XYZ file of C-alpha atoms in Angstrom:
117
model
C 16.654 1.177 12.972
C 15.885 -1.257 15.957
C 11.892 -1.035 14.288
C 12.556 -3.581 11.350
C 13.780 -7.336 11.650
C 17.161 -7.663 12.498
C 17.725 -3.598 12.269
C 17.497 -4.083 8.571
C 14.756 -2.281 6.703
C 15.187 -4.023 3.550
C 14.456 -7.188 5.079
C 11.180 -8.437 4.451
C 10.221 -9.305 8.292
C 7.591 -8.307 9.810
C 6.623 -4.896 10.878
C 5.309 -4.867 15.198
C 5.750 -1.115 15.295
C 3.322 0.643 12.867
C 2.552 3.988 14.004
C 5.185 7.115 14.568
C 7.806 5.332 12.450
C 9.492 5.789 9.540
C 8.188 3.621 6.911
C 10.369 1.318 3.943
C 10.380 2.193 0.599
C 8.331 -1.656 -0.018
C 5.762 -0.370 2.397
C 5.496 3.374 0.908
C 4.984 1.741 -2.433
C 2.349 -1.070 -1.036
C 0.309 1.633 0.539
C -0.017 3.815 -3.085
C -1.237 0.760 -4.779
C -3.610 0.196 -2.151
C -4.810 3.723 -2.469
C -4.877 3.610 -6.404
C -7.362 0.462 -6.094
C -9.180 1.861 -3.317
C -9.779 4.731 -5.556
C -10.676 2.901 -8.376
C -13.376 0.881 -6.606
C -14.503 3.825 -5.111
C -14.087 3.557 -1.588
C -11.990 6.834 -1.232
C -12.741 9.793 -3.128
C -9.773 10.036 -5.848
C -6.092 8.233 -5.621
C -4.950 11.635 -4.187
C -7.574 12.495 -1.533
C -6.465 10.830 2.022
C -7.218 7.240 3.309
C -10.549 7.754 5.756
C -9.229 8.477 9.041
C -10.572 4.888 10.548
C -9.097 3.376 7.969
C -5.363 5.406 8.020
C -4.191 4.137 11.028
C -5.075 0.241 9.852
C -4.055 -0.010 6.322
C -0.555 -0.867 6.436
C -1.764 -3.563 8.964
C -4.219 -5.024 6.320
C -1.405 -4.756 3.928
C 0.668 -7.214 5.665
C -1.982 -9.348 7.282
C -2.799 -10.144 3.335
C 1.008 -9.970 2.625
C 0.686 -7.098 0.778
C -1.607 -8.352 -1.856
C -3.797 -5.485 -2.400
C -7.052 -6.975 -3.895
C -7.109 -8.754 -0.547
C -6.594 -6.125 1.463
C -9.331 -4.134 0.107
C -11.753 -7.002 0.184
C -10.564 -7.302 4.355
C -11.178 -3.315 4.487
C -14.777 -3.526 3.548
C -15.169 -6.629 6.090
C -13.565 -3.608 8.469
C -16.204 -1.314 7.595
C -18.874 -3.094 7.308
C -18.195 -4.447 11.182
C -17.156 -1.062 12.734
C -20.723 0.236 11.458
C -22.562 -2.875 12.812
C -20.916 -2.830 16.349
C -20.270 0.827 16.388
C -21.209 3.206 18.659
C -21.658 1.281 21.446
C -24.862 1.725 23.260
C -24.978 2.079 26.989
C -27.814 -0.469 26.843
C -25.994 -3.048 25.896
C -23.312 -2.858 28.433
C -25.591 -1.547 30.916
C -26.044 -5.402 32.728
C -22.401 -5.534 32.986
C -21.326 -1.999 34.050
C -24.306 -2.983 37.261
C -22.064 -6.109 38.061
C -19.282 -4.150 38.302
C -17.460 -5.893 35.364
C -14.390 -3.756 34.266
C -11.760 -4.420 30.999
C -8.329 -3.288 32.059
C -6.585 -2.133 28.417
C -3.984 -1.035 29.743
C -1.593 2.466 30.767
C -1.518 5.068 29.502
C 1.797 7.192 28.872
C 1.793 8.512 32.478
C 1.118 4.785 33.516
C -2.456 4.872 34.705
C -4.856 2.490 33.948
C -6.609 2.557 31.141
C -10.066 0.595 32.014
């Protein structure tokens, strides 16, 4: 219960944990309107077929980055897309110059706590 604000999931604070968690009945909701307009635009195949798996991980995010107004958060996940297929994949190319410098990102640890560069 330590996952929503102030141990309370009917508060409406804001969610920091949003993966492997149990989610509130406001955000369960949220996410099947999302789907239903998402579906009705046509950017996933029918309001029962699954979110896109780049997109599943993200859309409770968007949800509450827009404060769960779902016409926004639609109109922010085809910003997403339309980004993740102008930057992505990455091209050795372009990092090429930098990887010959040397230049390293350190992201993090992983579970074991190594580095994740």
């Amino acid at each position: 219960n330590e996952i929503f604000h102030n141990g309370d999931a009917t508060n409406a604070g804001s969610r920091q944990i949003f993966l492997n968690t149990p989610l509130s009945t406001a955000e369960n909701t949220a996410l099947g309107e999302l789907h239903a307009l998402l579906a009705k635009r046509g950017m996933v195949g029918s309001e029962t077929s699954a979110f896109p798996r780049y997109m599943e991980s993200q859309a409770l995010r968007i949800l509450q980055a827009c404060k769960f107004n779902t016409s926004k958060a639609v109109d922010m996940m085809k910003i997403s897309v339309k980004e993740r297929v102008r930057r992505l994949p990455i091209a050795e190319e372009d990092v090429l110059s930098d990887l010959n410098r040397g230049f390293i990102y350190w992201h993090g640890r992983d579970r074991k706590c190594r580095p994740c560069l």
